[in-house]
């Protein structure tokens, strides 16, 4: 199994190209199910999760073809075509590998009038039920049955969903995405209240409008979707990854360096940039992206995660690593997931001083972290360990890096290019 080895203490300087967003790609790819025509996605990141999703779509009958990128393009160019659906079932062995597989439920139901998707099962960061996905589809006229670990959803008489109104009791990114993808081909109108407003959902809506969908209120918590008879194919560029950009911004902070996040968009990550500025970092905007530079010692912060435009839960672990070296005590509150402090015991092994009280954490800044062998537990936790390793005295080995490969494209390459001493090692 691969591990990442880091010799810490280097100040990072230079340009980091930001890849396409994982969490946008995973909701844009299933849109191929909504049309018989070709959908081409550009700036698609090279990530394990994207490959897993392509594999799932292949099983449903969607052909996926990766073409060489055109001059000036980054990432990958993938053409997806679902002219004939051969299965409406997303099996357990696929869904258990990647819970985002549940995002085929809405589009498959809209296209075929039925869909059978395995329930995702447990996750390291929390219970993560899909009850809201099912409730909103029921409100749109779907019949939902649960049997043998599977959800079986069907439209009336296997036809088109009527559409309907739903108010989310809790903001859910995934349930909003499934609802939007189901509503665009519904017979009637759907209104979603307290919908998630994440930039990845704006990217999804913009793609669907480019395919011929009728959506109002994009970017707001109130989405109005008029169903249409059919959607056309198109070519669409995946948005840049705001979480990847925020993670590298923390690398500039924790190593006392200065990094240019090429392609990052400020409007996608304002809460993260505000927190970085409060921690004392210098933020400069330019036409190619955002420059983040250390500016004296790190200041402590009080942060609470919340849905967009609030401070992202997917940035919590990376900030904890950075604030472990701030001058003073920081307070973090994780309001989205009930078990998202798995990185804490590992950071403590590197000398961090962190106390957990339920969903809250007190991070007492220390002068120096020290290298150690540590275990990755989930995607963002593993990035916090890499950040700590970049700043630590001595050598760090991050084990189980498959977690990282799910969400960070060419991590070692990007960090080496700005001065880090880092390499991937394959055991045995
Ligand atoms: C998306 O997960 C992201 N994943 C997550 O990123 C991100 O942490 C999360 O949104 C919040 O921003 C992808 O986009 C693939 P939710 P999702 O539905 O859609 C509860 C990463 O690191 N809930 O917004 O699964 C749920 O338990 C990953 O890249 C229900 O109770 O998140 C949670 O407490 C990790 N019932 C809260 O809502 C439901 O039916 C928010 O979950 C759905 C959710």
Coordinates of C-alpha atoms and ligand atoms in Angstrom, one line a residue:
X1 CA 0.0 0.0 0.0
X2 CA 1.3 3.5 -0.9
X3 CA 2.3 6.0 1.7
X4 CA 3.5 9.6 1.4
X5 CA 6.9 10.5 2.9
X6 CA 7.6 14.2 3.8
X7 CA 10.7 15.9 5.2
X8 CA 9.3 19.0 6.8
X9 CA 10.5 22.5 7.4
X10 CA 10.6 23.9 3.9
X11 CA 9.0 27.3 3.1
X12 CA 6.8 26.8 0.1
X13 CA 6.9 29.4 -2.8
X14 CA 5.5 29.4 -6.3
X15 CA 2.5 28.5 -8.4
X16 CA 0.0 25.7 -7.8
X17 CA -2.5 24.9 -10.7
X18 CA -5.9 24.2 -9.2
X19 CA -7.7 21.2 -10.7
X20 CA -11.3 20.7 -11.6
X21 CA -13.6 20.2 -8.6
X22 CA -14.2 16.7 -7.4
X23 CA -17.5 17.5 -5.8
X24 CA -18.7 19.3 -9.0
X25 CA -17.5 16.4 -11.3
X26 CA -19.4 13.8 -9.2
X27 CA -22.7 15.6 -9.8
X28 CA -22.0 16.7 -13.4
X29 CA -21.1 13.2 -14.7
X30 CA -24.6 11.6 -13.9
X31 CA -26.2 14.4 -16.0
X32 CA -25.2 12.2 -19.0
X33 CA -28.1 9.9 -18.0
X34 CA -30.5 12.8 -18.7
X35 CA -30.0 12.9 -22.5
X36 CA -29.3 10.5 -25.4
X37 CA -26.8 13.0 -26.8
X38 CA -23.1 13.4 -26.1
X39 CA -22.1 15.3 -23.0
X40 CA -18.4 16.4 -22.9
X41 CA -16.9 17.6 -19.7
X42 CA -13.5 19.4 -19.7
X43 CA -11.2 20.3 -16.8
X44 CA -12.2 16.9 -15.3
X45 CA -9.8 16.1 -12.5
X46 CA -7.7 12.8 -12.6
X47 CA -9.0 11.3 -9.3
X48 CA -9.9 7.8 -8.1
X49 CA -13.5 9.0 -7.4
X50 CA -14.0 10.2 -10.9
X51 CA -12.8 6.9 -12.3
X52 CA -15.1 5.0 -9.9
X53 CA -18.1 7.1 -11.1
X54 CA -17.2 6.5 -14.8
X55 CA -17.1 2.8 -14.0
X56 CA -20.5 2.9 -12.4
X57 CA -22.0 4.8 -15.4
X58 CA -20.4 2.2 -17.8
X59 CA -22.4 -0.5 -15.9
X60 CA -25.6 1.5 -16.5
X61 CA -24.8 1.7 -20.2
X62 CA -23.1 5.1 -20.5
X63 CA -20.1 5.1 -22.7
X64 CA -17.2 7.2 -21.5
X65 CA -14.3 8.3 -23.7
X66 CA -11.4 10.3 -22.4
X67 CA -9.8 12.3 -25.2
X68 CA -6.5 14.2 -25.1
X69 CA -6.9 17.7 -23.7
X70 CA -6.9 20.5 -26.3
X71 CA -4.1 23.2 -26.3
X72 CA -4.5 25.5 -23.3
X73 CA -6.8 23.0 -21.5
X74 CA -6.0 21.4 -18.1
X75 CA -7.4 18.3 -16.5
X76 CA -9.1 15.7 -18.7
X77 CA -11.7 15.9 -21.4
X78 CA -14.3 13.1 -21.1
X79 CA -17.2 12.5 -23.5
X80 CA -20.1 10.6 -21.9
X81 CA -23.0 9.1 -24.0
X82 CA -26.1 7.5 -22.7
X83 CA -28.0 6.8 -25.9
X84 CA -29.1 3.4 -24.5
X85 CA -29.5 2.6 -20.8
X86 CA -28.9 -1.1 -20.1
X87 CA -29.4 -1.2 -16.4
X88 CA -31.2 1.0 -13.8
X89 CA -29.4 -0.6 -10.8
X90 CA -26.5 0.9 -8.9
X91 CA -25.1 -2.2 -7.1
X92 CA -23.9 -2.3 -3.5
X93 CA -20.3 -3.1 -4.5
X94 CA -20.1 0.2 -6.3
X95 CA -22.1 2.4 -3.9
X96 CA -20.1 1.1 -0.8
X97 CA -16.9 2.3 -2.5
X98 CA -18.2 5.8 -3.1
X99 CA -21.4 7.1 -1.5
X100 CA -21.7 9.8 -4.2
X101 CA -22.9 6.9 -6.4
X102 CA -26.3 7.7 -4.9
X103 CA -26.3 10.7 -7.3
X104 CA -27.5 8.4 -10.2
X105 CA -30.9 8.0 -8.4
X106 CA -32.5 11.3 -9.5
X107 CA -31.3 11.4 -13.1
X108 CA -32.0 7.7 -13.7
X109 CA -35.6 8.1 -12.2
X110 CA -36.1 11.1 -14.5
X111 CA -34.9 9.4 -17.6
X112 CA -36.2 5.8 -17.1
X113 CA -39.1 6.2 -14.7
X114 CA -37.4 3.9 -12.3
X115 CA -34.1 3.4 -10.4
X116 CA -32.7 0.9 -7.9
X117 CA -29.8 2.1 -5.8
X118 CA -28.0 0.5 -3.0
X119 CA -28.2 2.3 0.3
X120 CA -24.7 3.7 1.0
X121 CA -24.0 2.3 4.4
X122 CA -21.7 3.9 7.1
X123 CA -19.0 6.5 6.6
X124 CA -16.0 7.5 8.7
X125 CA -17.2 11.0 9.3
X126 CA -20.7 10.4 10.2
X127 CA -24.0 8.5 9.9
X128 CA -24.9 10.3 6.6
X129 CA -28.4 8.9 5.9
X130 CA -30.1 9.6 2.5
X131 CA -33.7 10.1 4.0
X132 CA -33.9 13.6 2.5
X133 CA -33.0 12.3 -1.0
X134 CA -36.0 10.0 -0.7
X135 CA -38.4 12.4 0.8
X136 CA -37.8 15.1 -1.8
X137 CA -38.3 12.5 -4.6
X138 CA -41.5 11.3 -3.0
X139 CA -42.7 14.9 -2.9
X140 CA -42.0 15.1 -6.6
X141 CA -44.3 12.1 -7.1
X142 CA -42.0 9.1 -6.9
X143 CA -42.9 5.9 -5.2
X144 CA -40.1 4.7 -2.9
X145 CA -39.6 1.2 -1.5
X146 CA -36.7 0.0 0.7
X147 CA -35.8 -3.7 0.4
X148 CA -32.7 -5.8 1.0
X149 CA -30.5 -2.7 1.4
X150 CA -31.7 -1.1 -1.8
X151 CA -33.9 1.8 -2.6
X152 CA -36.3 1.1 -5.4
X153 CA -37.8 4.4 -6.8
X154 CA -40.4 4.5 -9.6
X155 CA -42.4 7.2 -11.3
X156 CA -46.2 6.8 -11.7
X157 CA -46.8 4.1 -14.4
X158 CA -43.1 4.3 -15.2
X159 CA -43.6 7.6 -16.9
X160 CA -42.4 11.1 -15.9
X161 CA -42.4 12.5 -12.4
X162 CA -45.1 15.1 -11.9
X163 CA -42.8 17.4 -9.9
X164 CA -43.7 19.1 -6.5
X165 CA -42.6 21.4 -3.8
X166 CA -40.2 20.5 -0.9
X167 CA -38.6 22.4 1.9
X168 CA -35.4 20.8 3.2
X169 CA -35.4 20.6 7.1
X170 CA -31.6 20.4 6.9
X171 CA -29.4 21.8 4.1
X172 CA -28.2 18.8 2.0
X173 CA -25.9 19.1 -1.0
X174 CA -26.5 15.6 -2.3
X175 CA -30.3 15.7 -1.8
X176 CA -30.5 19.1 -3.5
X177 CA -28.4 17.7 -6.4
X178 CA -30.6 14.5 -6.8
X179 CA -33.8 16.6 -6.7
X180 CA -32.6 19.1 -9.3
X181 CA -31.5 16.3 -11.7
X182 CA -34.9 14.6 -11.2
X183 CA -36.9 17.8 -11.6
X184 CA -35.5 19.0 -15.0
X185 CA -37.3 16.2 -16.9
X186 CA -40.5 16.2 -14.7
X187 CA -43.9 16.8 -16.2
X188 CA -44.5 19.9 -14.1
X189 CA -42.9 22.5 -11.8
X190 CA -40.7 21.8 -8.8
X191 CA -39.8 24.3 -6.1
X192 CA -37.0 23.5 -3.6
X193 CA -36.9 25.6 -0.4
X194 CA -33.8 25.8 1.9
X195 CA -31.9 24.1 -0.9
X196 CA -28.1 23.9 -0.7
X197 CA -26.3 26.9 -2.3
X198 CA -22.8 25.4 -2.7
X199 CA -20.9 26.5 -5.9
X200 CA -20.9 22.9 -7.0
X201 CA -24.7 23.1 -7.2
X202 CA -24.5 26.3 -9.2
X203 CA -22.1 24.5 -11.6
X204 CA -24.7 21.7 -11.8
X205 CA -27.6 24.1 -12.6
X206 CA -25.4 25.9 -15.2
X207 CA -24.7 22.7 -17.0
X208 CA -28.3 21.7 -17.0
X209 CA -29.4 25.0 -18.4
X210 CA -26.7 24.6 -21.1
X211 CA -28.5 21.2 -21.8
X212 CA -31.8 23.0 -22.2
X213 CA -33.2 22.9 -18.6
X214 CA -35.4 25.6 -17.1
X215 CA -34.1 26.6 -13.7
X216 CA -34.6 29.9 -11.7
X217 CA -33.0 31.0 -8.5
X218 CA -29.6 29.5 -9.2
X219 CA -27.3 30.2 -6.3
X220 CA -30.2 30.9 -4.0
X221 CA -31.9 28.6 -1.4
X222 CA -35.1 28.8 -3.5
X223 CA -34.8 26.8 -6.8
X224 CA -37.7 26.8 -9.3
X225 CA -37.4 24.1 -12.0
X226 CA -39.9 23.8 -14.9
X227 CA -39.6 20.2 -16.3
X228 CA -39.0 19.9 -20.0
X229 CA -39.6 17.0 -22.5
X230 CA -35.9 16.4 -23.3
X231 CA -32.4 17.7 -22.9
X232 CA -29.6 18.1 -25.4
X233 CA -25.9 17.3 -25.2
X234 CA -23.2 20.0 -24.7
X235 CA -19.6 20.7 -23.8
X236 CA -19.0 22.0 -20.3
X237 CA -16.0 23.0 -18.2
X238 CA -15.9 21.7 -14.6
X239 CA -15.4 24.6 -12.1
X240 CA -12.1 24.8 -10.1
X241 CA -11.8 23.0 -6.8
X242 CA -12.3 25.5 -4.0
X243 CA -11.4 22.9 -1.3
X244 CA -8.2 21.9 -3.1
X245 CA -7.3 25.7 -3.4
X246 CA -8.2 26.2 0.3
X247 CA -6.0 23.3 1.3
X248 CA -2.9 24.7 -0.5
X249 CA -3.6 28.1 1.0
X250 CA -3.2 26.4 4.4
X251 CA 0.1 25.0 3.1
X252 CA 1.3 28.6 2.5
X253 CA 0.2 29.5 6.1
X254 CA 1.7 26.5 7.9
X255 CA 5.1 26.7 6.1
X256 CA 5.3 30.5 6.3
X257 CA 5.4 30.7 2.5
X258 CA 3.6 32.3 -0.5
X259 CA 1.6 30.3 -3.0
X260 CA -0.2 31.3 -6.2
X261 CA -3.4 29.3 -6.5
X262 CA -3.8 29.3 -10.3
X263 CA -7.4 29.1 -11.4
X264 CA -8.9 29.5 -8.0
X265 CA -12.1 31.7 -7.9
X266 CA -12.5 34.0 -4.8
X267 CA -16.3 34.0 -5.1
X268 CA -16.3 30.2 -4.4
X269 CA -14.3 30.4 -1.2
X270 CA -15.0 33.7 0.5
X271 CA -15.4 32.3 4.0
X272 CA -12.1 30.4 3.7
X273 CA -10.3 33.6 2.5
X274 CA -11.8 35.6 5.3
X275 CA -10.6 33.0 7.9
X276 CA -7.1 33.0 6.3
X277 CA -7.0 36.8 6.5
X278 CA -8.1 36.8 10.1
X279 CA -5.3 34.3 10.8
X280 CA -2.9 37.0 9.5
X281 CA -2.3 35.7 5.9
X282 CA -2.0 38.2 3.0
X283 CA -4.6 37.5 0.3
X284 CA -4.0 39.0 -3.2
X285 CA -6.3 38.6 -6.2
X286 CA -5.0 38.6 -9.7
X287 CA -6.4 37.6 -13.1
X288 CA -4.9 34.1 -12.9
X289 CA -6.1 33.4 -9.4
X290 CA -5.3 34.1 -5.7
X291 CA -2.0 34.6 -4.0
X292 CA -1.8 33.6 -0.4
X293 CA 1.2 34.6 1.7
X294 CA 2.3 34.3 5.3
X295 CA 2.8 37.6 7.0
X296 CA 4.4 37.0 10.4
X297 CA 3.0 34.5 12.9
X298 CA -0.4 32.8 12.6
X299 CA -3.1 34.2 14.7
X300 CA -5.7 32.0 16.5
X301 CA -9.3 31.8 15.3
X302 CA -12.8 30.8 16.3
X303 CA -14.5 28.9 13.5
X304 CA -17.8 27.1 13.1
X305 CA -18.6 25.0 10.0
X306 CA -21.9 25.7 8.1
X307 CA -23.4 25.2 4.7
X308 CA -22.3 27.6 1.9
X309 CA -21.7 30.6 2.1
X310 CA -20.5 29.7 5.6
X311 CA -17.1 28.1 6.5
X312 CA -16.9 24.7 4.7
X313 CA -16.7 21.5 6.8
X314 CA -14.4 20.2 4.1
X315 CA -11.8 22.8 5.2
X316 CA -12.1 22.1 9.0
X317 CA -9.3 19.5 9.3
X318 CA -6.8 21.5 7.2
X319 CA -7.4 24.7 9.3
X320 CA -7.0 22.6 12.5
X321 CA -3.5 21.5 11.3
X322 CA -2.6 25.1 10.4
X323 CA -3.9 26.5 13.7
X324 CA -2.0 23.9 15.7
X325 CA 1.0 26.3 15.0
X326 CA -0.8 29.6 15.7
X327 CA 0.2 31.9 18.6
X328 CA -2.7 31.2 21.0
X329 CA -5.8 29.1 21.4
X330 CA -8.3 28.5 18.6
X331 CA -11.9 27.2 18.8
X332 CA -13.4 25.0 16.1
X333 CA -17.0 23.8 16.0
X334 CA -18.1 21.0 13.5
X335 CA -21.8 21.4 12.9
X336 CA -22.3 19.3 9.8
X337 CA -20.9 15.9 10.5
X338 CA -20.9 14.2 13.9
X339 CA -17.6 12.3 13.6
X340 CA -15.2 14.6 11.8
X341 CA -12.3 14.8 14.2
X342 CA -10.6 11.5 13.2
X343 CA -7.4 13.5 12.4
X344 CA -7.0 14.7 16.0
X345 CA -5.3 11.7 17.5
X346 CA -2.9 11.6 14.6
X347 CA -2.1 15.4 14.9
X348 CA -1.5 14.8 18.6
X349 CA 1.1 12.2 17.6
X350 CA 2.9 15.0 15.8
X351 CA 2.8 17.2 18.9
X352 CA -0.4 19.2 18.4
X353 CA -2.3 20.2 21.5
X354 CA -6.0 19.6 20.8
X355 CA -8.9 18.9 23.1
X356 CA -12.3 17.6 21.8
X357 CA -15.6 18.3 23.6
X358 CA -18.3 16.8 21.6
X359 CA -18.5 18.8 18.3
X360 CA -16.1 21.5 19.6
X361 CA -12.3 21.5 19.6
X362 CA -9.8 23.7 21.4
X363 CA -6.5 24.0 19.5
X364 CA -3.7 25.4 21.7
X365 CA -0.9 26.6 19.4
X366 CA 2.5 25.0 19.8
X367 CA 6.0 26.3 18.6
X368 CA 6.8 23.2 16.6
X369 CA 5.3 20.0 15.3
X370 CA 7.5 16.9 14.9
X371 CA 7.4 14.3 12.2
X372 CA 5.9 10.8 12.8
X373 CA 4.1 7.9 11.1
X374 CA 0.4 8.7 10.9
X375 CA -2.7 7.1 9.6
X376 CA -5.1 8.8 7.1
X377 CA -8.8 8.1 8.0
X378 CA -10.7 10.1 5.4
X379 CA -10.0 12.5 2.6
X380 CA -9.7 15.9 4.4
X381 CA -8.2 14.4 7.5
X382 CA -5.4 12.9 5.3
X383 CA -4.7 16.4 3.9
X384 CA -4.4 17.9 7.4
X385 CA -1.7 15.3 8.1
X386 CA 0.2 16.2 4.9
X387 CA 0.0 19.9 6.0
X388 CA 1.3 19.1 9.5
X389 CA 4.1 17.0 7.9
X390 CA 5.2 19.9 5.6
X391 CA 5.7 22.1 8.7
X392 CA 7.0 19.5 11.1
X393 CA 10.6 19.0 12.2
X394 CA 11.9 15.7 10.8
X395 CA 10.2 13.1 8.7
X396 CA 6.5 12.2 8.4
X397 CA 5.0 9.1 6.8
X398 CA 1.3 9.3 6.0
X399 CA -0.2 5.8 5.6
X400 CA -3.4 4.8 3.6
X401 CA -3.0 7.5 1.1
X402 CA -5.7 6.1 -1.1
X403 CA -7.9 8.5 0.9
X404 CA -5.9 11.4 -0.6
X405 CA -6.1 10.0 -4.2
X406 CA -9.8 10.3 -4.0
X407 CA -9.7 14.1 -3.9
X408 CA -6.2 15.6 -4.6
X409 CA -4.8 15.4 -8.1
X410 CA -1.0 15.0 -8.4
X411 CA -0.5 16.1 -4.8
X412 CA 3.2 15.2 -4.5
X413 CA 4.0 16.8 -7.9
X414 CA 2.2 20.0 -7.1
X415 CA 3.9 20.3 -3.7
X416 CA 7.4 19.4 -4.9
X417 CA 7.1 22.1 -7.6
X418 CA 6.9 24.7 -4.9
X419 CA 9.7 23.4 -2.8
X420 CA 8.4 20.6 -0.6
X421 CA 10.5 17.5 0.0
X422 CA 7.8 14.9 -0.5
X423 CA 7.4 11.6 -2.3
X424 CA 5.1 8.7 -2.7
X425 CA 6.4 5.3 -1.5
X426 CA 5.0 1.9 -2.4
X427 CA 5.4 -0.7 0.3
X428 CA 7.0 -4.2 -0.6
Ligands
LIG1 C1 -21.3 16.7 0.1 O1 -21.7 15.5 0.8 C2 -19.8 16.6 -0.2 N1 -19.6 15.4 -1.0 C3 -19.1 16.5 1.1 O2 -17.7 16.5 0.8 C4 -19.3 17.7 2.0 O3 -18.7 17.5 3.2 C5 -20.9 17.8 2.2 O4 -21.5 17.9 0.9 C6 -21.2 19.1 3.0 O5 -20.7 20.2 2.3 C7 -19.9 15.5 -2.3 O6 -20.3 16.5 -2.9 C8 -19.6 14.2 -3.2 P1 -24.9 16.7 2.8 P2 -23.2 15.1 1.1 O7 -26.1 15.9 2.2 O8 -24.0 15.6 -0.1 C9 -27.3 15.2 6.7 C10 -15.4 15.8 0.8 O9 -14.6 15.8 1.7 N2 -28.2 14.6 5.8 O10 -24.9 18.1 2.5 O11 -23.3 13.7 1.5 C11 -25.9 14.6 6.7 O12 -25.8 13.5 7.5 C12 -16.9 15.3 1.1 O13 -15.2 16.1 -0.4 C13 -29.3 13.9 6.3 O14 -29.6 13.9 7.5 O15 -23.5 16.1 2.4 C14 -25.0 15.8 7.1 O16 -25.0 15.8 8.5 C15 -17.0 14.8 2.4 N3 -30.1 13.3 5.4 C16 -25.7 17.0 6.5 O17 -27.1 16.6 6.3 C17 -29.9 13.3 4.0 O18 -30.7 12.7 3.3 C18 -25.1 17.5 5.3 O19 -24.9 16.4 4.4 C19 -28.8 13.9 3.6 C20 -27.9 14.6 4.4

